Coordinates of C-alpha atoms and ligand atoms in Angstrom, one line a residue:
M1251 CA 0.7 -8.2 20.2
N1252 CA -2.6 -10.5 19.1
E1253 CA -0.8 -12.9 16.4
V1254 CA -3.4 -12.4 12.8
K1255 CA -3.1 -15.8 11.2
W1256 CA -4.5 -15.0 8.1
L1257 CA -2.0 -13.0 7.5
D1258 CA 0.2 -15.7 7.2
N1259 CA -1.0 -16.6 4.6
A1260 CA -2.4 -13.3 2.5
V1261 CA -1.9 -12.1 -0.9
F1262 CA -3.0 -9.0 -1.0
Y1263 CA -5.1 -7.2 -3.5
E1264 CA -5.4 -3.7 -3.9
I1265 CA -8.3 -2.1 -5.2
Y1266 CA -8.8 1.9 -6.1
P1267 CA -12.1 2.0 -5.6
Q1268 CA -12.8 5.0 -8.7
S1269 CA -11.6 3.0 -11.1
F1270 CA -12.3 -0.6 -10.2
N1271 CA -16.1 -1.4 -11.5
D1272 CA -18.9 1.2 -12.1
T1273 CA -22.2 -0.7 -12.2
N1274 CA -24.3 2.7 -12.3
G1275 CA -22.9 4.3 -15.4
D1276 CA -21.1 7.7 -13.6
G1277 CA -17.7 7.0 -14.8
I1278 CA -16.7 6.0 -11.5
G1279 CA -16.2 2.7 -9.7
D1280 CA -18.7 1.9 -6.8
F1281 CA -18.7 -0.6 -3.9
R1282 CA -21.3 -3.1 -5.8
G1283 CA -18.6 -2.9 -8.6
I1284 CA -15.8 -4.3 -6.7
A1285 CA -18.6 -7.0 -5.4
E1286 CA -19.2 -7.2 -8.1
K1287 CA -15.3 -8.9 -9.1
L1288 CA -14.4 -10.5 -6.0
D1289 CA -14.7 -13.5 -8.0
Y1290 CA -12.2 -12.9 -10.6
I1291 CA -9.8 -11.4 -7.6
R1292 CA -10.6 -15.1 -5.4
E1293 CA -9.7 -16.2 -9.0
L1294 CA -6.0 -14.3 -9.5
G1295 CA -6.2 -16.3 -5.9
C1296 CA -5.4 -12.6 -4.4
N1297 CA -7.6 -13.8 -0.6
A1298 CA -7.5 -10.3 0.8
I1299 CA -8.4 -6.9 -0.1
W1300 CA -6.8 -3.1 1.1
M1301 CA -8.9 -0.5 -0.9
N1302 CA -8.3 2.9 -1.4
P1303 CA -9.8 5.6 1.1
C1304 CA -13.8 5.5 0.4
Y1305 CA -14.8 8.2 2.7
D1306 CA -17.0 11.2 2.0
S1307 CA -14.8 14.3 0.8
P1308 CA -14.0 17.1 -1.6
F1309 CA -11.6 14.1 -3.5
L1310 CA -9.4 16.8 -3.8
D1311 CA -6.6 14.7 -3.4
A1312 CA -8.0 10.9 -4.6
G1313 CA -9.6 10.9 -0.5
Y1314 CA -6.9 11.0 1.3
D1315 CA -8.3 14.0 2.3
V1316 CA -11.1 13.6 4.5
R1317 CA -14.9 15.5 4.8
D1318 CA -16.4 13.1 7.6
Y1319 CA -14.8 9.8 8.4
Y1320 CA -17.7 8.1 9.4
K1321 CA -19.4 8.0 6.1
A1322 CA -18.8 6.9 3.2
A1323 CA -18.2 8.5 -0.4
P1324 CA -21.9 8.5 -1.5
R1325 CA -20.5 8.3 -5.5
Y1326 CA -19.0 4.7 -4.4
G1327 CA -22.2 3.7 -1.6
T1328 CA -24.0 4.3 1.7
N1329 CA -23.0 2.6 5.0
E1330 CA -24.2 0.0 3.9
D1331 CA -23.5 -1.1 0.6
L1332 CA -19.9 -0.9 2.5
K1333 CA -21.1 -3.6 5.0
A1334 CA -22.9 -5.2 2.3
L1335 CA -19.5 -5.5 0.7
F1336 CA -17.9 -6.4 4.2
G1337 CA -19.4 -9.8 3.7
A1338 CA -19.3 -11.2 0.7
I1339 CA -15.8 -10.8 1.5
H1340 CA -16.3 -12.5 4.2
E1341 CA -18.6 -14.9 2.6
R1342 CA -15.5 -15.9 0.0
G1343 CA -13.2 -16.6 2.7
M1344 CA -11.1 -12.9 2.4
H1345 CA -10.8 -10.2 4.0
I1346 CA -10.2 -6.2 3.3
L1347 CA -8.8 -3.6 5.1
L1348 CA -9.1 -0.1 4.6
D1349 CA -7.0 3.0 4.3
L1350 CA -6.9 5.1 7.2
V1351 CA -6.0 8.4 7.5
P1352 CA -5.0 10.0 10.4
G1353 CA -2.5 12.5 10.0
H1354 CA -4.4 15.0 8.3
T1355 CA -8.5 15.7 7.0
S1356 CA -9.7 18.1 3.9
W1357 CA -9.5 21.9 5.0
E1358 CA -13.9 21.2 4.7
H1359 CA -13.4 18.9 7.4
E1360 CA -15.6 20.0 10.1
W1361 CA -12.8 19.5 13.2
F1362 CA -10.8 22.3 11.1
R1363 CA -13.9 25.0 10.4
Q1364 CA -14.2 24.8 14.2
S1365 CA -10.2 24.6 14.8
C1366 CA -10.6 28.3 13.0
R1367 CA -12.3 30.1 15.0
A1368 CA -10.9 32.4 17.4
E1369 CA -13.5 31.5 19.7
R1370 CA -11.4 28.3 21.9
N1371 CA -13.8 25.4 21.4
E1372 CA -13.1 21.7 21.2
F1373 CA -10.9 21.4 18.4
T1374 CA -9.0 23.9 18.3
D1375 CA -6.4 22.0 20.0
R1376 CA -7.1 19.6 17.0
Y1377 CA -4.8 20.9 14.4
I1378 CA -1.1 22.3 14.6
W1379 CA -1.6 26.1 15.0
T1380 CA 1.4 28.5 15.6
D1381 CA 0.4 31.7 17.5
N1382 CA 1.5 33.5 14.8
T1383 CA -0.2 34.0 11.6
W1384 CA 3.8 35.4 9.5
E1385 CA 4.9 31.8 11.1
A1386 CA 4.8 28.3 10.2
P1387 CA 5.9 25.2 11.8
E1388 CA 9.0 24.4 11.5
G1389 CA 10.0 22.0 8.6
M1390 CA 6.2 22.3 7.3
N1391 CA 4.2 24.5 4.6
A1392 CA 1.5 26.2 6.3
L1393 CA -2.2 27.7 5.4
I1394 CA -2.1 31.5 6.7
G1395 CA -5.3 34.1 5.6
L1396 CA -7.7 31.8 5.9
A1397 CA -9.4 31.2 9.7
E1398 CA -10.1 34.5 12.1
R1399 CA -8.4 32.9 15.0
V1400 CA -4.2 34.3 14.8
G1401 CA -1.7 31.7 13.9
A1402 CA -0.4 29.9 11.2
C1403 CA -1.6 25.5 10.4
G1404 CA 0.8 22.8 9.6
V1405 CA -0.5 20.9 6.3
N1406 CA 1.3 17.8 6.1
F1407 CA 1.1 17.1 2.0
F1408 CA -1.6 18.8 -0.1
S1409 CA -2.1 22.7 1.0
H1410 CA -5.5 21.3 1.9
Q1411 CA -4.2 19.0 4.0
P1412 CA -4.3 20.5 6.7
A1413 CA -2.2 18.4 9.8
L1414 CA -3.5 17.0 12.8
N1415 CA -2.0 17.1 16.5
Y1416 CA -0.5 14.8 17.6
G1417 CA 1.6 16.9 19.8
Y1418 CA 5.1 17.2 19.5
Y1419 CA 8.7 14.6 21.3
R1420 CA 10.4 17.7 22.0
P1421 CA 8.6 21.0 22.6
K1422 CA 10.4 23.7 22.2
P1423 CA 9.8 26.0 25.7
D1424 CA 9.7 29.0 23.2
K1425 CA 7.3 27.7 21.7
P1426 CA 4.0 26.5 24.0
W1427 CA 2.4 26.2 20.8
Q1428 CA 4.2 22.9 20.4
Q1429 CA 2.0 20.7 22.7
P1430 CA 3.5 17.6 24.2
A1431 CA 1.5 14.1 22.9
D1432 CA 0.0 14.0 26.9
A1433 CA -0.8 17.5 26.1
P1434 CA -5.2 17.0 26.6
G1435 CA -5.3 18.6 22.3
P1436 CA -3.0 15.7 21.5
K1437 CA -4.5 13.0 23.0
A1438 CA -8.3 13.9 21.9
T1439 CA -7.0 13.5 18.8
L1440 CA -5.8 10.3 19.4
E1441 CA -8.9 9.2 20.9
A1442 CA -11.0 10.4 18.3
M1443 CA -9.0 8.7 15.4
K1444 CA -9.7 5.0 17.7
D1445 CA -12.5 5.8 17.4
V1446 CA -13.1 6.0 13.7
M1447 CA -11.1 3.4 13.7
R1448 CA -13.8 1.6 15.9
F1449 CA -16.5 2.8 14.2
W1450 CA -15.5 1.0 11.1
L1451 CA -13.7 -2.6 12.7
N1452 CA -17.3 -3.0 14.1
M1453 CA -19.0 -2.7 10.8
G1454 CA -16.9 -5.7 10.1
C1455 CA -13.6 -4.4 8.1
D1456 CA -10.3 -6.3 9.1
G1457 CA -7.8 -3.8 9.4
F1458 CA -6.3 -1.1 7.9
R1459 CA -3.3 0.4 5.6
V1460 CA -2.2 3.5 7.4
D1461 CA -1.7 6.9 5.8
M1462 CA 1.0 8.4 6.5
A1463 CA 1.7 6.2 9.7
S1464 CA 5.7 7.8 10.6
S1465 CA 4.5 11.0 11.0
L1466 CA 2.0 12.0 13.3
I1467 CA 4.4 13.2 15.7
K1468 CA 6.6 16.2 15.3
N1469 CA 9.9 16.8 16.1
D1470 CA 10.6 13.6 16.8
E1471 CA 13.7 12.4 13.8
D1472 CA 14.2 9.0 15.6
R1473 CA 10.9 8.2 15.6
K1474 CA 10.6 7.3 19.2
G1475 CA 7.2 9.5 19.7
V1476 CA 5.7 7.8 17.0
I1477 CA 6.3 4.5 18.1
A1478 CA 4.5 5.0 20.9
L1479 CA 1.7 6.3 19.8
W1480 CA 0.8 3.0 17.4
Q1481 CA 1.7 1.2 20.5
D1482 CA -0.9 2.4 22.4
V1483 CA -2.8 2.4 19.7
R1484 CA -1.5 -1.1 19.4
A1485 CA -3.4 -1.8 23.3
F1486 CA -6.2 -0.7 22.9
L1487 CA -6.9 -2.8 19.2
D1488 CA -5.2 -5.8 21.3
R1489 CA -8.5 -5.4 23.9
E1490 CA -10.8 -4.7 21.9
F1491 CA -10.0 -5.7 18.8
P1492 CA -7.3 -7.9 18.5
E1493 CA -7.8 -9.9 15.5
A1494 CA -7.6 -6.0 13.2
A1495 CA -4.7 -6.2 11.1
M1496 CA -2.3 -3.2 10.1
V1497 CA 0.0 -2.1 7.5
S1498 CA 1.5 0.7 7.5
E1499 CA 2.6 3.0 4.7
W1500 CA 6.5 4.0 6.4
G1501 CA 9.5 2.1 5.4
E1502 CA 11.5 1.7 8.2
P1503 CA 10.1 -2.1 9.2
D1504 CA 12.2 -2.6 12.3
K1505 CA 10.7 1.1 13.5
S1506 CA 7.3 0.6 12.4
L1507 CA 6.7 -3.5 13.8
Q1508 CA 8.4 -2.2 16.9
G1509 CA 5.0 0.7 17.1
G1510 CA 2.4 -3.1 17.0
F1511 CA 1.7 -3.5 12.3
H1512 CA 2.1 -6.7 11.4
M1513 CA 3.0 -5.2 7.9
D1514 CA 5.2 -2.4 6.3
F1515 CA 5.5 -1.3 3.0
L1516 CA 9.1 -1.1 1.0
L1517 CA 8.1 1.0 -0.7
H1518 CA 9.1 3.5 -3.3
F1519 CA 10.9 6.2 -0.9
G1520 CA 12.9 5.6 2.0
P1521 CA 15.5 3.5 2.0
S1522 CA 14.6 -0.1 1.0
H1523 CA 16.7 0.4 -2.6
Y1524 CA 12.6 -1.1 -4.0
N1525 CA 13.3 1.3 -6.8
D1526 CA 17.0 -0.3 -8.1
L1527 CA 14.2 -3.9 -8.9
F1528 CA 11.7 -2.2 -10.8
R1529 CA 11.6 1.1 -11.5
C1530 CA 14.9 3.5 -12.7
D1531 CA 16.8 3.5 -15.5
K1532 CA 18.1 0.2 -15.1
P1533 CA 15.9 -1.9 -13.0
F1534 CA 16.9 -5.5 -11.7
F1535 CA 14.1 -7.5 -13.4
G1536 CA 14.6 -5.3 -16.2
G1537 CA 17.8 -8.0 -17.2
S1538 CA 20.5 -5.2 -16.5
G1539 CA 20.4 -3.3 -13.1
D1540 CA 21.4 -4.2 -9.6
A1541 CA 19.8 -5.8 -6.4
S1542 CA 23.0 -6.0 -4.4
E1543 CA 22.1 -3.1 -2.8
F1544 CA 18.5 -4.2 -2.1
V1545 CA 19.6 -7.2 -0.6
K1546 CA 21.3 -5.7 2.1
T1547 CA 19.1 -3.4 2.9
Y1548 CA 16.5 -6.6 2.8
R1549 CA 18.4 -8.2 5.0
E1550 CA 19.6 -6.0 7.4
N1551 CA 16.2 -4.4 7.8
R1552 CA 15.0 -7.8 9.7
E1553 CA 17.9 -8.4 11.5
K1554 CA 17.0 -4.5 12.9
S1555 CA 13.6 -6.0 13.6
G1556 CA 14.0 -9.2 14.5
G1557 CA 12.2 -11.4 12.6
K1558 CA 9.2 -9.7 13.7
G1559 CA 6.6 -9.0 11.5
L1560 CA 6.6 -8.8 7.9
M1561 CA 8.0 -6.9 6.1
C1562 CA 5.8 -6.0 2.3
I1563 CA 6.1 -5.8 -1.6
P1564 CA 4.2 -4.0 -3.4
S1565 CA 3.7 -4.9 -7.5
G1566 CA 3.1 -1.2 -7.3
N1567 CA 0.9 1.3 -5.7
H1568 CA -1.3 4.0 -6.5
D1569 CA 1.4 6.3 -6.0
M1570 CA 4.8 5.0 -8.5
Y1571 CA 4.4 4.4 -11.8
R1572 CA 2.8 1.5 -12.8
L1573 CA 5.2 -1.7 -12.4
A1574 CA 4.5 -2.8 -16.9
K1575 CA 6.3 1.2 -17.1
Y1576 CA 10.4 -0.1 -16.8
I1577 CA 9.3 -4.0 -17.0
H1578 CA 8.1 -6.1 -20.3
G1579 CA 8.0 -9.4 -21.9
D1580 CA 9.3 -12.3 -19.4
G1581 CA 10.8 -9.7 -16.9
L1582 CA 7.1 -9.6 -15.5
R1583 CA 6.6 -12.6 -15.2
I1584 CA 10.0 -13.4 -13.5
S1585 CA 9.4 -10.0 -11.1
F1586 CA 6.5 -11.6 -9.6
A1587 CA 8.0 -15.0 -9.2
F1588 CA 10.3 -13.2 -7.3
L1589 CA 7.1 -11.3 -5.5
M1590 CA 4.8 -14.3 -5.0
S1591 CA 8.0 -16.2 -3.4
M1592 CA 9.1 -13.2 -0.9
P1593 CA 9.0 -13.3 3.2
G1594 CA 6.2 -10.7 3.9
A1595 CA 2.3 -10.8 2.2
P1596 CA 2.8 -9.9 -1.7
F1597 CA 0.3 -6.5 -2.8
I1598 CA -0.5 -6.9 -6.3
Y1599 CA -2.0 -3.1 -7.5
Y1600 CA -5.4 -3.4 -9.6
G1601 CA -3.8 -4.3 -13.3
D1602 CA -0.3 -5.3 -12.9
E1603 CA -1.8 -8.9 -13.2
I1604 CA -2.9 -8.5 -16.9
G1605 CA 0.6 -6.2 -17.3
M1606 CA -1.3 -2.7 -18.1
R1607 CA 0.3 -0.2 -18.8
Y1608 CA 1.3 3.2 -17.7
V1609 CA -0.8 6.2 -19.5
E1610 CA 1.6 8.4 -20.9
G1611 CA 0.2 12.7 -21.3
L1612 CA -2.8 12.6 -19.1
Y1613 CA -3.7 15.6 -17.0
S1614 CA -4.1 15.3 -12.8
V1615 CA -7.3 14.0 -12.2
E1616 CA -7.8 14.6 -8.6
G1617 CA -4.6 15.9 -6.8
G1618 CA -2.5 12.3 -8.8
Y1619 CA -0.6 14.6 -11.1
E1620 CA 1.8 11.8 -12.4
R1621 CA 0.4 9.5 -10.3
T1622 CA -3.0 10.0 -12.4
G1623 CA -1.4 7.2 -15.4
S1624 CA -1.6 4.9 -13.0
R1625 CA -5.0 5.3 -11.9
S1626 CA -6.4 4.8 -15.0
P1627 CA -9.7 2.7 -15.5
M1628 CA -9.5 -1.3 -15.3
Q1629 CA -9.3 -2.9 -18.3
W1630 CA -11.7 -5.8 -18.0
D1631 CA -12.9 -6.9 -21.4
G1632 CA -13.2 -5.9 -25.5
T1633 CA -16.7 -4.0 -25.3
E1634 CA -17.5 -0.3 -24.2
N1635 CA -15.1 1.3 -22.3
A1636 CA -13.0 -2.0 -21.4
G1637 CA -16.2 -2.7 -19.3
F1638 CA -15.4 -0.7 -17.4
S1639 CA -18.4 1.4 -17.0
S1640 CA -21.5 2.5 -19.5
A1641 CA -21.1 6.1 -19.3
P1642 CA -19.3 7.9 -22.4
A1643 CA -15.8 7.8 -22.9
E1644 CA -16.0 11.6 -22.0
K1645 CA -17.1 11.3 -18.3
L1646 CA -14.9 9.0 -17.6
Y1647 CA -13.2 8.9 -13.9
I1648 CA -9.5 8.5 -16.2
R1649 CA -9.7 8.3 -19.6
L1650 CA -8.3 4.7 -20.0
D1651 CA -5.5 3.7 -22.2
P1652 CA -5.9 4.6 -25.5
D1653 CA -4.1 1.8 -27.2
N1654 CA -6.8 -0.4 -29.0
D1655 CA -4.0 -3.4 -27.9
R1656 CA -4.5 -2.1 -24.7
P1657 CA -4.0 -5.8 -22.0
T1658 CA -7.4 -7.0 -20.7
A1659 CA -8.5 -9.5 -18.0
E1660 CA -11.0 -11.7 -20.5
K1661 CA -7.6 -11.8 -23.2
A1662 CA -5.5 -12.5 -19.9
M1663 CA -7.8 -15.5 -18.9
A1664 CA -8.8 -16.8 -21.7
D1665 CA -4.4 -17.5 -22.7
P1666 CA -3.3 -19.9 -20.6
D1667 CA 0.4 -18.9 -22.0
S1668 CA -0.7 -14.9 -19.9
L1669 CA 1.1 -13.4 -17.0
W1670 CA -2.3 -13.5 -14.8
H1671 CA -2.1 -17.1 -15.7
E1672 CA 1.9 -17.5 -13.9
I1673 CA 0.6 -15.7 -11.5
Q1674 CA -2.2 -17.4 -10.5
K1675 CA -0.1 -20.8 -10.6
Q1676 CA 2.6 -18.5 -8.8
I1677 CA 0.4 -17.7 -6.2
N1678 CA -1.6 -21.0 -5.6
I1679 CA 2.1 -23.0 -5.0
R1680 CA 2.7 -20.5 -2.6
M1681 CA -0.3 -21.5 -0.5
E1682 CA 0.4 -25.4 -1.0
H1683 CA 4.4 -24.7 1.0
P1684 CA 4.7 -22.4 3.9
A1685 CA 8.5 -21.9 3.3
L1686 CA 7.6 -19.4 0.5
Q1687 CA 5.2 -17.5 2.6
S1688 CA 4.8 -14.7 5.2
K1689 CA 6.8 -16.4 7.6
G1690 CA 8.5 -18.8 6.1
D1691 CA 12.2 -17.4 6.9
I1692 CA 14.9 -16.2 4.2
D1693 CA 18.5 -17.1 3.5
F1694 CA 20.3 -15.4 0.3
V1695 CA 22.9 -17.4 -1.4
Y1696 CA 24.3 -15.6 -4.3
C1697 CA 23.4 -11.7 -4.9
E1698 CA 26.1 -10.4 -6.4
K1699 CA 26.5 -6.3 -8.0
D1700 CA 25.1 -5.9 -11.1
S1701 CA 25.1 -10.0 -11.6
Y1702 CA 22.8 -12.6 -12.4
P1703 CA 20.9 -14.6 -11.2
L1704 CA 20.1 -13.0 -7.6
A1705 CA 19.1 -17.0 -5.3
Y1706 CA 17.9 -16.9 -2.0
V1707 CA 16.7 -20.4 -0.2
R1708 CA 13.2 -20.3 1.6
K1709 CA 12.4 -22.4 5.1
D1710 CA 9.8 -23.0 7.1
G1711 CA 10.2 -26.3 9.9
G1712 CA 12.5 -28.2 8.0
K1713 CA 11.6 -27.7 4.5
K1714 CA 13.0 -25.6 2.1
I1715 CA 13.3 -24.1 -1.1
L1716 CA 15.6 -22.7 -3.5
V1717 CA 14.6 -19.3 -5.3
V1718 CA 16.4 -18.7 -8.7
L1719 CA 15.6 -15.2 -11.0
N1720 CA 17.5 -15.0 -14.1
P1721 CA 15.4 -12.2 -15.7
S1722 CA 18.9 -11.3 -17.5
G1723 CA 19.8 -12.2 -21.2
K1724 CA 21.9 -14.1 -20.9
S1725 CA 22.7 -17.8 -19.2
A1726 CA 23.6 -17.1 -15.6
S1727 CA 25.5 -19.2 -13.0
F1728 CA 26.5 -19.6 -9.1
A1729 CA 28.0 -21.3 -6.7
F1730 CA 25.7 -23.7 -4.9
S1731 CA 26.7 -25.9 -2.3
G1732 CA 22.9 -28.0 -1.8
V1733 CA 21.2 -30.1 -4.9
P1734 CA 17.8 -28.2 -6.6
G1735 CA 15.4 -31.1 -6.3
K1736 CA 11.8 -30.8 -8.1
A1737 CA 11.1 -28.3 -9.4
V1738 CA 7.2 -26.8 -7.9
Y1739 CA 7.8 -24.1 -10.1
S1740 CA 9.8 -22.8 -13.2
Y1741 CA 9.2 -20.0 -15.8
G1742 CA 11.5 -20.3 -19.1
G1743 CA 13.7 -23.4 -18.4
A1744 CA 14.7 -25.1 -15.5
V1745 CA 18.2 -24.6 -13.6
S1746 CA 21.3 -27.5 -14.4
A1747 CA 23.2 -28.5 -11.3
E1748 CA 26.7 -29.1 -12.5
G1749 CA 30.0 -29.3 -9.2
G1750 CA 28.3 -27.1 -6.9
I1751 CA 27.7 -24.3 -9.8
I1752 CA 24.0 -23.8 -10.5
T1753 CA 23.3 -22.3 -14.7
A1754 CA 20.4 -20.7 -14.8
P1755 CA 18.7 -20.1 -18.3
A1756 CA 18.5 -16.7 -19.8
N1757 CA 15.1 -15.1 -18.9
S1758 CA 13.6 -17.5 -16.4
A1759 CA 13.1 -18.5 -12.7
G1760 CA 12.7 -21.4 -10.9
W1761 CA 11.0 -22.6 -6.7
Y1762 CA 13.1 -26.2 -6.2
L1763 CA 12.8 -28.2 -3.5
L1764 CA 15.5 -28.7 -1.2
Ligands
LIG2210 C1 -0.1 8.7 0.6 C2 -1.4 8.1 -0.6 O1 -0.6 6.7 -0.8 C3 -0.8 9.2 -1.2 O2 -1.9 8.8 -1.9 C4 -1.4 10.9 -0.3 O3 -1.7 11.6 -1.8 C5 -0.3 10.8 0.0 N1 -0.2 9.7 1.2 C6 -1.7 12.2 1.5 O4 -2.1 11.7 2.0
LIG2211 CA1 -20.7 4.2 -10.2

């Protein structure tokens, strides 16, 4: 697999396009709005962007229900506008990943319409159909009664998202509608998806975040089938777009990285224990939780994946509660001191850098349900609609955080002690030290059940940096044979070292040369 050099020090910023910046007053963010804010993102220190789906869609799942893979959603702009955005991003030395949704389409997609027809056609096998209207594919919900053809069509997520057919790893002989991955239908689906990738890579995007990447092949418990599928995609990319960067929504790095992804997310679902840190009753970074299970799984994952590829830890995303719902004050700064000092490329969810809150009590918008409160408009400044849009407040895509005291980027940037400046500082320091970046090694030196601090050593070549994080309200000590040198970063006071014991002040974080 080709190395993608820029990932070595990439720090990503996730943009949910509908909520970022609206420039034409229709209450919905747009490409031009993103272009206007690139300098803001760059100033924070991020050098890469992941943008959620921006394709034509009926938006029953915020765009994860694609109606036309080749067309930008008119509400965001045209394909030309998007191309111009790619250009503006590259001019600033930044990169952008689009969101690829290969597992399903909208039920309004032309492929699905054709696939519903009784008469056999090019798209008959594009989706997973049983041969009996009353029998859903095992383990899946299904659409029934919508088509002229006989059969039930499996869905991947919501009912309006019919599952594309990439085949079954072990098709059952008594179920002839289950096709192997190398049957003509599944092969054509995969070729069609490669063509979608080709289209956007040719237009200038730098790669993809892949939605539900592990789910494409069915009856594939060990994921052998889907790993092979992604290896095939990687081979295609290596041939045609060797620079294309890929990150999977998967959560099992030992498998996804084998499939040729450069990066996999550790997420709020799956076995990572990510929630123990940030999102549970007692999160570790909230000051009275436990990080030991997270560290145990993290180590196992690293071992299983042979240190190959990056495990990426996001501050949040559009599917989970905002970080600031559970973590406050110093805890937020120390959370970022962790995120910005871990291996893998960090991902900052828009607004987390100013401590944007989860907006409680909203009605669901575009299939958001409880996720809606994490998708509210970016809060830029103190003007109308927090500077997000000139539309009347009731026309905004999602209601703003109603608190008059809501954080804004303007306030955060004006205050040298803000979370924003803390993160900016952390990113700048990360950029100066390869040991802290994506590929630097990690050794956990202290992480005991229900105790603080969390300490690890990052390494690159001969350079070593000790990271000590104590988000608890009490000072905390651990035995360590080395002597921490100069602090390249510290918040809340530096550690003291005496007789092989290191003590970190309450609510502190520090990165020390060794
Ligand atoms: C994961 C995406 O992140 C989420 O927003 C979406 O609803 C589902 N996949 C279905 O595509
Ligand atoms: Ca707009």
